[in-house]
XYZ file of C-alpha atoms in Angstrom:
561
model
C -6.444 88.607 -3.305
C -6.135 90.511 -6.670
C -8.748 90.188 -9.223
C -7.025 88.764 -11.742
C -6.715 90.783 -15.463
C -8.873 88.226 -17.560
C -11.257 88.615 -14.511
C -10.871 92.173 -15.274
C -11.280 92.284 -19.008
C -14.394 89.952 -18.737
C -15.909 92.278 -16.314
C -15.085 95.682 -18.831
C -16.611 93.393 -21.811
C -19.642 92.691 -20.291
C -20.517 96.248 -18.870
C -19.571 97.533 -22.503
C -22.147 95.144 -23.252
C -24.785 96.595 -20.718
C -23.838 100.377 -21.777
C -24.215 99.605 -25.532
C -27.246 97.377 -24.785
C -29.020 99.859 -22.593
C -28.159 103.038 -25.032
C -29.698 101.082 -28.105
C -32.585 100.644 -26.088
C -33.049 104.308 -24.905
C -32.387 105.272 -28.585
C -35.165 102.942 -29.619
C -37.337 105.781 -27.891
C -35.581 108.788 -28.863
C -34.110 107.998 -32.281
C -32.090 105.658 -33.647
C -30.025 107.894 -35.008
C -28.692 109.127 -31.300
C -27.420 105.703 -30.769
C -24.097 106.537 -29.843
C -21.663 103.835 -31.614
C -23.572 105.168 -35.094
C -23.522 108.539 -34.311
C -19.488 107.936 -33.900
C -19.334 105.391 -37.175
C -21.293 108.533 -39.062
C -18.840 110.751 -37.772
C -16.172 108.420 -39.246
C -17.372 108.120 -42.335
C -17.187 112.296 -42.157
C -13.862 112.424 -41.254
C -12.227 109.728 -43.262
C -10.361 110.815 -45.972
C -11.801 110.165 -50.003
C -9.245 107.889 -51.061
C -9.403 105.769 -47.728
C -13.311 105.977 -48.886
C -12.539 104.667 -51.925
C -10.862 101.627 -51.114
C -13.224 100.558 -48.827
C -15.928 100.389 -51.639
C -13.618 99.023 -53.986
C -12.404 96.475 -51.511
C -15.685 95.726 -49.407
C -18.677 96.711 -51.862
C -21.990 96.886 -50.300
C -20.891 95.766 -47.127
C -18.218 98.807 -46.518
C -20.997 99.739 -43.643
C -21.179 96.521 -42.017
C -17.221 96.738 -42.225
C -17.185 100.118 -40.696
C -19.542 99.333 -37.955
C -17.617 95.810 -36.888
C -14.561 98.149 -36.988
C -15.911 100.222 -33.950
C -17.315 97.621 -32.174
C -13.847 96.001 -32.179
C -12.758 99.106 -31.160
C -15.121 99.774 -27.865
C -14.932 96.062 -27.086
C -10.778 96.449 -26.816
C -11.051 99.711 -24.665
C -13.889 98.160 -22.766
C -11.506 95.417 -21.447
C -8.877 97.679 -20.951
C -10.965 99.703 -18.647
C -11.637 96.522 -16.740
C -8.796 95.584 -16.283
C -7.962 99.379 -14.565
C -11.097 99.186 -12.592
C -9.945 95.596 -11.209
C -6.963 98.107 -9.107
C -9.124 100.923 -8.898
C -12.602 100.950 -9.968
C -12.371 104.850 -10.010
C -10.330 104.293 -13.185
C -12.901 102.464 -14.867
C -15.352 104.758 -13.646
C -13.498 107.485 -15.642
C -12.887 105.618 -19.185
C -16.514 104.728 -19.016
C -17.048 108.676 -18.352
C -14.615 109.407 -21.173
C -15.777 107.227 -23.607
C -19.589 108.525 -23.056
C -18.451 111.896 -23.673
C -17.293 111.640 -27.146
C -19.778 109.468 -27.696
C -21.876 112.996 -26.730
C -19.897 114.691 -28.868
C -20.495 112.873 -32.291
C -24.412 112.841 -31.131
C -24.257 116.574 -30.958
C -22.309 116.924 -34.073
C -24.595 115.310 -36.218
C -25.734 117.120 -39.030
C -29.189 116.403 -38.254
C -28.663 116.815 -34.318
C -31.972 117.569 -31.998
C -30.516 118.563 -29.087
C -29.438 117.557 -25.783
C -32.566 115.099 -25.750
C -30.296 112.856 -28.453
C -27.914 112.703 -25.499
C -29.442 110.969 -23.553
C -29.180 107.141 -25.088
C -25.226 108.129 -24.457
C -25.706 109.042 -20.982
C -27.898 106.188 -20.057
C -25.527 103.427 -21.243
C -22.598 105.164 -19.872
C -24.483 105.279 -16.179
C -25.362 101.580 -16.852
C -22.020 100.548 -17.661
C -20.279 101.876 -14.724
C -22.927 100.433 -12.122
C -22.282 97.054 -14.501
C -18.655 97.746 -13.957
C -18.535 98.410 -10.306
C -21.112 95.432 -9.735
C -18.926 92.992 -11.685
C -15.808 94.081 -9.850
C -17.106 93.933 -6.088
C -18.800 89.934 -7.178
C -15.151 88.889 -8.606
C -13.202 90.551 -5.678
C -15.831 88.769 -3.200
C -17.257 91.868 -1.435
C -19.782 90.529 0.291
C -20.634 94.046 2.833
C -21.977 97.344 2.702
C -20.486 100.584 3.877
C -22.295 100.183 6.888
C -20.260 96.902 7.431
C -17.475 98.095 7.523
C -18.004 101.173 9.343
C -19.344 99.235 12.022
C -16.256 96.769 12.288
C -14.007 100.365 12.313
C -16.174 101.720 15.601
C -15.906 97.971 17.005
C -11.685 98.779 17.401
C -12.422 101.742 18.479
C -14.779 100.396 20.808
C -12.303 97.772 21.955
C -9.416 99.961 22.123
C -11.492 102.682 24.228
C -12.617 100.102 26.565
C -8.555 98.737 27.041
C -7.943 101.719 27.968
C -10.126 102.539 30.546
C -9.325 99.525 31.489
C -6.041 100.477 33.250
C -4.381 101.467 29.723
C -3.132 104.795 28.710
C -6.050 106.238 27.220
C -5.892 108.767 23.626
C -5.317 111.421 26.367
C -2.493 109.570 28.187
C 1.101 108.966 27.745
C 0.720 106.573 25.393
C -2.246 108.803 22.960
C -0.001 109.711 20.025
C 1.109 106.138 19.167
C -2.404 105.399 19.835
C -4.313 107.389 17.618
C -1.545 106.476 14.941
C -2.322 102.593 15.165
C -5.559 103.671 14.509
C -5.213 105.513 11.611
C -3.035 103.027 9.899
C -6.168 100.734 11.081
C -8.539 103.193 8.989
C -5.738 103.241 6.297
C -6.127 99.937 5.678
C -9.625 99.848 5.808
C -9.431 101.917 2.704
C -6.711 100.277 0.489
C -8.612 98.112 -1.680
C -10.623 99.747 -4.724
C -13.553 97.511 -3.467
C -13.267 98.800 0.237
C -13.064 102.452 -0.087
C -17.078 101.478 -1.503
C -17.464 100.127 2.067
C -17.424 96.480 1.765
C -15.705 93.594 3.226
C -12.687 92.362 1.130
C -12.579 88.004 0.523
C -10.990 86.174 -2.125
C -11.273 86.168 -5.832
C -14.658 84.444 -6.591
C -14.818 83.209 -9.760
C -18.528 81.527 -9.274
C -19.879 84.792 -8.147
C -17.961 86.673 -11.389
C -19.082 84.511 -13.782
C -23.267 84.484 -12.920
C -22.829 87.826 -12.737
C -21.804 87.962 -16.603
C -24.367 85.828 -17.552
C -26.841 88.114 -15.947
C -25.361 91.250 -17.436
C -25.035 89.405 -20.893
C -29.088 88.575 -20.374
C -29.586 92.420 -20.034
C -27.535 93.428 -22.549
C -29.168 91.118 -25.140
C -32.330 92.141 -24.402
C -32.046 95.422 -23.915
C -30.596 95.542 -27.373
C -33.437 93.563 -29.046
C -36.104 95.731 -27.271
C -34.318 98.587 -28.354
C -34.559 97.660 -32.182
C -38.264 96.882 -31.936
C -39.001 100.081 -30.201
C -36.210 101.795 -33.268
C -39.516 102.502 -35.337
C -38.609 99.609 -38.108
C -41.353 97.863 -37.291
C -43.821 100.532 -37.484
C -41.992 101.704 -40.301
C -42.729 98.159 -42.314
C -46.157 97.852 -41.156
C -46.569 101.033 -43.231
C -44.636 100.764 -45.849
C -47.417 97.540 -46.222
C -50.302 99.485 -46.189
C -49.224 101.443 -48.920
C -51.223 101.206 -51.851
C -49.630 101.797 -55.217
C -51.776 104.196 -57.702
C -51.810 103.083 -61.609
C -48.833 105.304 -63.841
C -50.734 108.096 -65.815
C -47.709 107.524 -67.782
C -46.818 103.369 -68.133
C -43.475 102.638 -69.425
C -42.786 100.828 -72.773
C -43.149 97.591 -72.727
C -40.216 95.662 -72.260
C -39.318 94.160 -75.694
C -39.030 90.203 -76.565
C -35.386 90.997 -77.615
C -34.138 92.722 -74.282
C -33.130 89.720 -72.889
C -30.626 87.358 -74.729
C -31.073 84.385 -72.505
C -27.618 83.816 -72.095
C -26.272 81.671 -68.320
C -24.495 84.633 -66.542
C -25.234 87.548 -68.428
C -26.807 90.344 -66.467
C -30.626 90.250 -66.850
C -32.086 93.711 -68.551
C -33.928 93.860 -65.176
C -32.134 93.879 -61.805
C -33.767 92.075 -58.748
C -34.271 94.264 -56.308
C -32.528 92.065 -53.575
C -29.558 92.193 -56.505
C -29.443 96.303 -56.909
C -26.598 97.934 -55.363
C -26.512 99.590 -52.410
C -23.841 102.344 -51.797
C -24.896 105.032 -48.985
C -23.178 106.981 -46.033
C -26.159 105.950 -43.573
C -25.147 103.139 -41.322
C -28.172 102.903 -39.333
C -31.005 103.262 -42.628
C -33.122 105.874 -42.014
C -36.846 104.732 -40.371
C -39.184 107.285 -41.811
C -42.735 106.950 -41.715
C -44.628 107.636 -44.651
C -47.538 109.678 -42.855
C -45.351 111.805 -41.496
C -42.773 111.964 -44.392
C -43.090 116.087 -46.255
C -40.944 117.063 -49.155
C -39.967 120.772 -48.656
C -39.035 122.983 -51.761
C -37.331 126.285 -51.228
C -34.351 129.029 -52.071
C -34.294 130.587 -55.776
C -38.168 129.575 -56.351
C -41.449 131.936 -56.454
C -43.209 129.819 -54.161
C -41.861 127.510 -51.740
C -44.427 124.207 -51.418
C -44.362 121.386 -48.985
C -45.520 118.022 -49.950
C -46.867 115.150 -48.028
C -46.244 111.315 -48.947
C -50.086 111.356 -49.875
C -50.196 114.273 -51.632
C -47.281 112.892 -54.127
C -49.372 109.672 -54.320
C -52.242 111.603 -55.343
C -49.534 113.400 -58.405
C -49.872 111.922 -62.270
C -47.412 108.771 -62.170
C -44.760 108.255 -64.575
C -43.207 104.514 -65.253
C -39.487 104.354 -66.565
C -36.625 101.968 -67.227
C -33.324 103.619 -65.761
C -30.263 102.176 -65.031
C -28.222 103.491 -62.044
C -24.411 103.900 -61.450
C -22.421 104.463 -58.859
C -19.406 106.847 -59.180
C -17.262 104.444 -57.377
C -18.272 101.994 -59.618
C -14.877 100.201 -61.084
C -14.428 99.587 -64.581
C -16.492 96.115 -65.033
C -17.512 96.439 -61.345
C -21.310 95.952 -60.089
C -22.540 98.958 -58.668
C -24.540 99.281 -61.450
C -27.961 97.875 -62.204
C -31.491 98.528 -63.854
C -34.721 99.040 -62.870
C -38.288 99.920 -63.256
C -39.302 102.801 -61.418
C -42.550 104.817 -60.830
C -42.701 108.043 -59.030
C -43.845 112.000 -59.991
C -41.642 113.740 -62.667
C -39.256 116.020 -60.728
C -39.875 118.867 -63.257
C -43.624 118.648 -62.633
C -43.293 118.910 -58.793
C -40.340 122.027 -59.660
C -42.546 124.082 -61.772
C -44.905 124.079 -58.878
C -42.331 125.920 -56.756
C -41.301 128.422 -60.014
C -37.721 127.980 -60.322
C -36.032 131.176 -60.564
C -33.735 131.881 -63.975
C -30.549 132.089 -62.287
C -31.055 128.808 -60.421
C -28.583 126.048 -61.676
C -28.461 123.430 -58.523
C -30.908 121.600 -56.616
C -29.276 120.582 -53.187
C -31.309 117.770 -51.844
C -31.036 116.250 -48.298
C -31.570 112.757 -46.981
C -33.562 112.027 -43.852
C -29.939 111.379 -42.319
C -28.434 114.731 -43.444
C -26.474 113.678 -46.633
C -26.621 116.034 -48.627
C -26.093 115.836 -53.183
C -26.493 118.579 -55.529
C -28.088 117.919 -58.688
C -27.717 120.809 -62.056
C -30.922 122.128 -62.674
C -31.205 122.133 -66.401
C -30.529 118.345 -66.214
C -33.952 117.470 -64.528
C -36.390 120.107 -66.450
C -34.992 119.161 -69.623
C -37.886 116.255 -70.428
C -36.315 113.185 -69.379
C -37.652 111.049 -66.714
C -36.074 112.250 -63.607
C -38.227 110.929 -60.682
C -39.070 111.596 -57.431
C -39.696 107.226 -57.066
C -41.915 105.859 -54.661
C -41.352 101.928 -56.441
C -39.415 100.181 -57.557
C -39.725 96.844 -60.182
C -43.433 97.252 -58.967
C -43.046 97.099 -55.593
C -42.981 100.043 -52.801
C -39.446 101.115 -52.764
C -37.941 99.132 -49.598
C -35.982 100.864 -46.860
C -32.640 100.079 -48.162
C -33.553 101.926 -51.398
C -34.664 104.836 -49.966
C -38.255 104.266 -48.916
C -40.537 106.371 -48.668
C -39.105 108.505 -51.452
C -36.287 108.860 -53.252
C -34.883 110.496 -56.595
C -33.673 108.779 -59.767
C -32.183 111.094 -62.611
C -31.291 109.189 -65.826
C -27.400 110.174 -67.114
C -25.821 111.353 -63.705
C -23.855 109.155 -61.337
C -25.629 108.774 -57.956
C -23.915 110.934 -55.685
C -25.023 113.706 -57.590
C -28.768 112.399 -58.638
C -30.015 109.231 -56.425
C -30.588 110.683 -52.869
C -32.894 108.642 -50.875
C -34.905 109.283 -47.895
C -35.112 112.803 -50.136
C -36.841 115.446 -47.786
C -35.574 118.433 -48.595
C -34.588 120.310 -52.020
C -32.893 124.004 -51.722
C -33.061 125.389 -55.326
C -29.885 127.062 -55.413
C -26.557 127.805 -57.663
C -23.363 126.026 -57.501
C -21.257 129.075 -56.995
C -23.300 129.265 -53.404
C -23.363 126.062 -51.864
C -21.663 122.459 -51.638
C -23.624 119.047 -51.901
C -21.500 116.214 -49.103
C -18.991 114.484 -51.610
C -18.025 118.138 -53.212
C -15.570 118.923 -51.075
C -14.483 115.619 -50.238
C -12.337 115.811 -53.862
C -15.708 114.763 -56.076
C -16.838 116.340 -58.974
C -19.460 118.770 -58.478
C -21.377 117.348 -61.438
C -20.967 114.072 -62.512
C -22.482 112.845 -65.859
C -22.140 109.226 -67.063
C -19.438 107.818 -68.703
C -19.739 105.439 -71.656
C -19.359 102.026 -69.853
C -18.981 98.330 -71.038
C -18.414 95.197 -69.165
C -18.107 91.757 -69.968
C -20.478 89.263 -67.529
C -19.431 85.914 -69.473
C -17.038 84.753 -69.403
C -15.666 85.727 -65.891
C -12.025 86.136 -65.738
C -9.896 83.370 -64.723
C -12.597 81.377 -66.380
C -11.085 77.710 -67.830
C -12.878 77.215 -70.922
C -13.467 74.057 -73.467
C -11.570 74.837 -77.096
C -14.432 75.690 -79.716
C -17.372 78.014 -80.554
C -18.132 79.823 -77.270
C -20.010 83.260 -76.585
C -18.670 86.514 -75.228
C -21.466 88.438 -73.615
C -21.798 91.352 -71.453
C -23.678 94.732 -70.729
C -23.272 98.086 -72.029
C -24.581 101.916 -70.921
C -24.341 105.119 -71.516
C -27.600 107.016 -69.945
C -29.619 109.250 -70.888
C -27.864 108.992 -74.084
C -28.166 105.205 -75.187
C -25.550 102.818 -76.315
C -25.221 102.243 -80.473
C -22.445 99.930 -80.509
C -19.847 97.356 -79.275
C -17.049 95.905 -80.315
C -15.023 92.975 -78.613
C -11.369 91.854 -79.219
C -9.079 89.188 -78.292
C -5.208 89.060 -77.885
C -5.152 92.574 -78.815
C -6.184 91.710 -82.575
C -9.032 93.593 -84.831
C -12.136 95.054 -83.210
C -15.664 92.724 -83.880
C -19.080 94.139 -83.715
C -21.048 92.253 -81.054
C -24.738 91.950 -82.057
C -27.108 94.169 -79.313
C -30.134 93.354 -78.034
C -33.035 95.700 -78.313
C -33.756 98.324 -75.027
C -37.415 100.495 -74.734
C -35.318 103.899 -74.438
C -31.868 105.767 -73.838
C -31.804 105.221 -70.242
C -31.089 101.656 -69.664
C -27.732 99.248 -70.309
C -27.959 96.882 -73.214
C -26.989 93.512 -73.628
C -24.947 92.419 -75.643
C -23.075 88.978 -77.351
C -20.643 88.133 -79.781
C -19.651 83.820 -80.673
C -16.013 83.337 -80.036
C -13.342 80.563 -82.225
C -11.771 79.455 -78.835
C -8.623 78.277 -78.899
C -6.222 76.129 -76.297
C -3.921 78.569 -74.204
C -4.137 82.085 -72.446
C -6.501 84.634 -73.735
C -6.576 88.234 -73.310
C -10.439 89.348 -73.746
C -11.371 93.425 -74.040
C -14.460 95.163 -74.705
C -15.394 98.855 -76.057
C -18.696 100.810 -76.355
C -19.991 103.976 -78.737
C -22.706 105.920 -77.412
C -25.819 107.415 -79.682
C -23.643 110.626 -80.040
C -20.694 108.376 -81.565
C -18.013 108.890 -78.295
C -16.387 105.771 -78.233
C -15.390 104.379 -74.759
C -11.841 105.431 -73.613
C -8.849 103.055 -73.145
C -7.359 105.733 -71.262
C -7.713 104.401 -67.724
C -8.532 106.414 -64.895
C -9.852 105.673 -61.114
C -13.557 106.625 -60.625
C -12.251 109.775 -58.668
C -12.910 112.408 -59.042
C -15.875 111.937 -61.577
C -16.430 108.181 -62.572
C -13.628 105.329 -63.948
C -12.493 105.029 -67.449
C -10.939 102.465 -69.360
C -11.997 98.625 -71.289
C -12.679 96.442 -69.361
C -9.969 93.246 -70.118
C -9.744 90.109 -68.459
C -7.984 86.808 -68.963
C -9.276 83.244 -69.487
C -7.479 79.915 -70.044
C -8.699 77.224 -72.830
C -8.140 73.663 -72.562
């Protein structure tokens, strides 16, 4: 009887299951990095086109990874019951897609940009091994295969047996007059032996079994489960934490301002001067984050500098601290979008940990790298020229957590992110623009990319239904390292009001700000506009943030009843 194609798909999902299960848990020993459906999601995220990019953080936010990653599972779990289905005619087919599959799985491994070598192959090549035995196991239970190749070898040399003993019985033996037709009957015997996918293993050929097909998934489900859980234990998060708990935070040499009274408006909605860390943004091309242990974390310095210097994680510790209020932005950040948010950081002053190394005069770039390979190139002149550009180690006054870059990561005031804010920083190549390319470069991104003057209104939100009368317009404002000096706030198109500010400890962070609204019943058009310190007034020419940050006000519409 022919295993039927659910049968079949079942069978290709659950030995997908095994493969991926077993390769996370050999990964969990040589990297996590090397498991193979991340090393083929990074390779995506290399490949894909920058507007494609761009409309998956416009359209998915912080969860563009997550996206991504559910994308190739889909993905492997449709080809996986494809290749079941195949492997229920012939397993040799299934076989072969499982072979296929593992080798571009091989492929993205080795084309990492941080590849180690053919040891990083080897989660690939385990799960691909475990899913064909899965496969071929699954198969044989649903077709009811029962024997061994000995079985049914044995059965074969019993008609022989038979046959030979007819003959010299009184038959016409192989060498008699009736041999040819003979020895044909019994290779059509042999012939038939071999037909089924499940007999040319050597087994003995019954009906479909259902029972037998489905405790075998449960049992490869069981594996797979665990094997992935085991293999994210073993994935060095744990040890990771445990260190990232031990570490012990040194007092700033240099404390920030304290935060003034007046920072905070205490308005419901608006944007507090302070972003949670849980609340920051996270934008990053790392879908598995990077696990790296502080002990064993080194910041190299090198290229156009007198003398290159390595750093350890204690050594840094061990550096004067500086304590400063910076808000970040992301590039892709939309006009009144939230990738955006502020926060208290403490780390060593880049230019401190620079001089060091003795940059060189006719170095303009510093190219860091990530513990993942990404790679962002940051101008020179920017981070020696006094402000506080950090190499952070906290964050709001807590060790920076893995998401935002522990152990170390940098934060330059008054440049987007891509070309400032590399976490999991281990590397810096002092170098010149007109020599090398930071990741995003020549994906159609500006090679530098300073902050725009941004507004954005936080209350009321649009589509907002709102009660006629004295109500208050309120929002955020930035414009780093320069600092925000005004904003103004109009309705219906009609004349420009100053909004009143709220106070800020330095040129680096957003600023609140609030203005009381007349409301009256029917559809209302809001906008907003900000001037920086330097008196550039926001734009209302509007542009995507491609290739070097969004412009435009931000406008929305609310209804009053």
């Amino acid at each position: 009887m022919t295993v039927p194609a659910w049968a079949g798909a079942l069978a290709g999902l659950v030995s997908g299951g095994v493969a991926l299960g077993i390769a996370q848990l050999v990964a969990g020993f040589v990297g996590p990095e090397t498991f193979p459906v991340v090393a083929v999601g990074d390779a995506t995220v290399d490949l894909t086109p920058a507007p494609v990019k761009d409309w998956a953080i416009r359209t998915f936010g912080e969860n563009d990874k997550a996206v991504l990653l559910g994308g190739v599972l889909v993905v492997l779990a449709g080809i996986a019951a494809l290749i079941g289905v195949l492997a229920r005619r012939r397993l040799a087919y299934g076989v072969a897609g499982l072979a296929a599959f593992g080798a571009v799985g091989v492929f993205a491994v080795l084309t990492r940009p941080d590849a180690g070598g053919i040891l990083d192959t080897l989660p690939t090549l385990a799960g691909a091994a475990a899913g064909a035995w899965a496969l071929s196991w699954l198969v044989r239970r649903a077709a009811g295969v029962r024997g061994s190749r000995t079985t049914a070898a044995s059965s074969r040399t019993g008609e022989h047996s038979s046959q030979t003993t007819a003959s010299e019985g009184g038959g016409a033996g192989p060498d008699g007059p009736d041999g040819a037709a003979e020895r044909d009957r019994l290779v059509e015997l042999d012939r038939r032996a071999e037909r089924p996918a499940v007999m040319r293993s050597g087994a003995d050929l019954r009906a479909f079994d259902r029972r037998r097909l489905l405790t075998g998934v449960a049992g490869g489900v069981v594996v797979a489960g665990a094997a992935t859980v085991l293999g994210r234990q073993f994935g060095g998060r744990q040890a990771v934490d445990t260190a990232r708990a031990g570490v012990a935070l040194p007092r700033p040499a240099t404390p920030a301002k304290p935060i003034p009274t007046g920072a905070n408006l205490g308005i419901n909605g608006l944007s507090p001067f302070i972003t949670p860390n849980q609340d920051f943004y996270e934008v990053h091309t790392a879908l598995v984050l990077p696990q790296v242990d502080p002990r064993e974390w080194k910041l190299r310095i090198h290229g156009l500098v007198d003398r290159p210097v390595e750093i350890t994680y204690a050594d840094l510790l061990r550096m004067p601290l500086t304590e400063a209020d910076v808000t970040l932005t992301c590039v892709s950040n939309e006009v009144g979008g939230g990738l955006v948010g502020n926060a208290r950081w403490l780390g060593v002053r880049m230019a401190d940990v620079l001089r060091q190394a003795g940059l060189r005069a006719d170095a303009d770039m510093l190219l860091s790298t990530s513990a993942d390979g990404f790679t962002c190139g940051t101008p020179a002149d920017v981070v020696m020229d006094g402000r506080d550009a950090l190499f952070a180690v906290a964050m709001n006054g807590e060790v920076l957590s893995v998401n935002h870059g522990f152990p170390v990561r940098q934060v330059v005031p008054g440049l987007y992110g891509y070309v400032s804010a590399t976490k999991w920083v281990v590397d810096i190549k002092v170098t010149r623009f007109d020599r090398d390319e930071a990741y995003w470069t020549p994906r159609g991104w500006s090679a530098k990319g300073p902050i725009k003057v941004q507004s954005r209104i936080d209350v009321p939100k649009s589509g907002d239904s709102l009660k006629a009368g004295r109500t208050t317009i309120a929002g955020v404002a930035w414009a780093q390292h320069t600092g925000i000096d005004a904003v103004e706030v109009r309705v219906d198109r009609g004349e420009w009001r100053q909004a009143r500010l709220a106070e800020v400890p330095g040129p680096d962070t957003w600023r609140q700000w609030s203005i009381d609204w007349d409301a009256t019943a029917g559809e209302h058009m809001l906008q907003v506009r900000a001037t920086d310190a330097a008196g550039r007034t926001q734009t209302e020419q509007e542009a995507p943030p491609a290739p070097d940050g969004a412009t435009g006000w931000h406008t929305l519409t609310v209804r009053v009843a």
